[in-house]
């Protein structure tokens, strides 16, 4: 739930979600799933297919959480720069020869 709330705050700051929409988004607190359709989220249809192979291998290889490994796998597969300040994730990206964004890049 905190990730959904964090996404709501970020979307509000970027102007893609009105603060008044939070109660609908966070309907989960009353026993329902959050309405993620209110957020400007793009999904990757191939991530699930990589979860049990590539993502777990990256998590094991670099000692990352599965969440961080999924982020690394997605950026790597799509040839995108890795945007993170997390030291372990940056080290993994560097080891894989990926371009990095953020402080120290």
C-alpha angles and dihedrals in degrees: 000000000000090000090055091048091047090051089051093052092046092048090049092051090050091050098244095109130040117228088233088066094064095092091056092045093048095044083126090086088071093054100276133108115261116260099243091177086082090068126077094242127156115201129207110228093202100053094088090055091057097042099091097041119024098023095049091045090053091047091052095042095051102025093244131150113257088247092056092042090053090053090049092047093050094049091046095048093047092043091238127148113260109246108200143114092204107119097213092048092047090050090051091049091049091050088053092048094245123154112249133214125199137051113345093020 
